[in-house]
Amino acid sequence: MWIAELSRQTEVPVATIKYYLREGLLPAGESVGATRARYDESHVRRLRLIRALVESGGLSLARVRGVLAAVDEESQQMHAVLGAAHGALLPESIEASPESLERVGELLDDHGWLVDDQSPDRALLANALDALDRVGHPLDSTLLDSYLMAAEQVGDADVAHLPAGDRAETVEATVVITALGGPVLLALRRLAQQNASARRYGAVPTHPCP
């Protein structure tokens, strides 16, 4: 396909595609003349992945480049590639107290979770626990365990539903689910709280009139 068709299929402007080509984020097409090139489905997939990283993940092009490098490194196992995608979605610097980091480590060990010791998500969770401590509402172990078990079900479902296609397709799905799935989980949690509250306190749900 020509670049105009590539643009139509991916909804990425031609000028942006050319910029990605110049920056080396998108591989060059097959040259058929001094100024023309043909593109194929691999370019469609790469552009969709870049869009997912930039638009859904909110990443800078520098961080996008890092994820794409992991995708393109064939020696990398898929687990490491997905880790790179997750890492790219996190802040570059996360502060957490040693006490909360230790608590997170013990929590994961107690439940037998296979999480790298250097995973930045450990610090992300510890940072969240620190925030609760600072406002006088520390998360007790019983509730934290409940959260972990619920998260385990979500994580298992997410990974089970990843496509069995190529690396770029799998990473794209991971980034989109991680970046855009968060608000879905938050909304469901609030709805579940409303349901639990109504059942506990005997509230009668109201419905708007048609």
mmCIF file of N, CA and C in Angstrom, residues 67-82 84 167:
data_model
loop_
_atom_site.group_PDB
_atom_site.id
_atom_site.type_symbol
_atom_site.label_atom_id
_atom_site.label_comp_id
_atom_site.label_asym_id
_atom_site.label_seq_id
_atom_site.Cartn_x
_atom_site.Cartn_y
_atom_site.Cartn_z
ATOM 1 N N VAL A 67 10.545 1.087 24.289
ATOM 2 C CA VAL A 67 9.638 -0.047 24.184
ATOM 3 C C VAL A 67 9.809 -0.748 22.839
ATOM 4 N N LEU A 68 9.917 0.039 21.778
ATOM 5 C CA LEU A 68 10.066 -0.547 20.442
ATOM 6 C C LEU A 68 11.371 -1.324 20.326
ATOM 7 N N ALA A 69 12.409 -0.840 20.993
ATOM 8 C CA ALA A 69 13.689 -1.551 20.971
ATOM 9 C C ALA A 69 13.536 -2.927 21.622
ATOM 10 N N ALA A 70 12.752 -2.990 22.713
ATOM 11 C CA ALA A 70 12.508 -4.276 23.363
ATOM 12 C C ALA A 70 11.691 -5.196 22.477
ATOM 13 N N VAL A 71 10.715 -4.629 21.769
ATOM 14 C CA VAL A 71 9.892 -5.422 20.861
ATOM 15 C C VAL A 71 10.741 -6.011 19.739
ATOM 16 N N ASP A 72 11.660 -5.215 19.224
ATOM 17 C CA ASP A 72 12.450 -5.627 18.064
ATOM 18 C C ASP A 72 13.614 -6.541 18.426
ATOM 19 N N GLU A 73 13.972 -6.597 19.708
ATOM 20 C CA GLU A 73 15.084 -7.441 20.127
ATOM 21 C C GLU A 73 14.602 -8.884 20.231
ATOM 22 N N GLU A 74 14.865 -9.660 19.197
ATOM 23 C CA GLU A 74 14.318 -11.013 19.115
ATOM 24 C C GLU A 74 14.826 -11.928 20.216
ATOM 25 N N SER A 75 15.985 -11.608 20.805
ATOM 26 C CA SER A 75 16.513 -12.454 21.866
ATOM 27 C C SER A 75 15.765 -12.257 23.180
ATOM 28 N N GLN A 76 14.985 -11.173 23.269
ATOM 29 C CA GLN A 76 14.229 -10.904 24.487
ATOM 30 C C GLN A 76 13.037 -11.847 24.588
ATOM 31 N N GLN A 77 12.856 -12.450 25.739
ATOM 32 C CA GLN A 77 11.667 -13.255 25.967
ATOM 33 C C GLN A 77 10.453 -12.334 26.083
ATOM 34 N N MET A 78 9.277 -12.869 25.753
ATOM 35 C CA MET A 78 8.076 -12.047 25.765
ATOM 36 C C MET A 78 7.811 -11.458 27.150
ATOM 37 N N HIS A 79 8.132 -12.217 28.193
ATOM 38 C CA HIS A 79 7.937 -11.706 29.547
ATOM 39 C C HIS A 79 8.730 -10.418 29.759
ATOM 40 N N ALA A 80 9.965 -10.387 29.247
ATOM 41 C CA ALA A 80 10.805 -9.184 29.380
ATOM 42 C C ALA A 80 10.256 -8.042 28.537
ATOM 43 N N VAL A 81 9.712 -8.359 27.374
ATOM 44 C CA VAL A 81 9.138 -7.322 26.504
ATOM 45 C C VAL A 81 7.925 -6.683 27.183
ATOM 46 N N LEU A 82 7.081 -7.496 27.777
ATOM 47 C CA LEU A 82 5.911 -6.966 28.469
ATOM 48 C C LEU A 82 6.343 -6.134 29.678
ATOM 49 N N ALA A 84 9.034 -4.351 29.833
ATOM 50 C CA ALA A 84 9.476 -3.064 29.294
ATOM 51 C C ALA A 84 8.289 -2.167 28.987
ATOM 52 N N ARG A 167 4.771 -10.245 18.390
ATOM 53 C CA ARG A 167 5.191 -9.509 19.581
ATOM 54 C C ARG A 167 4.555 -8.125 19.639
#
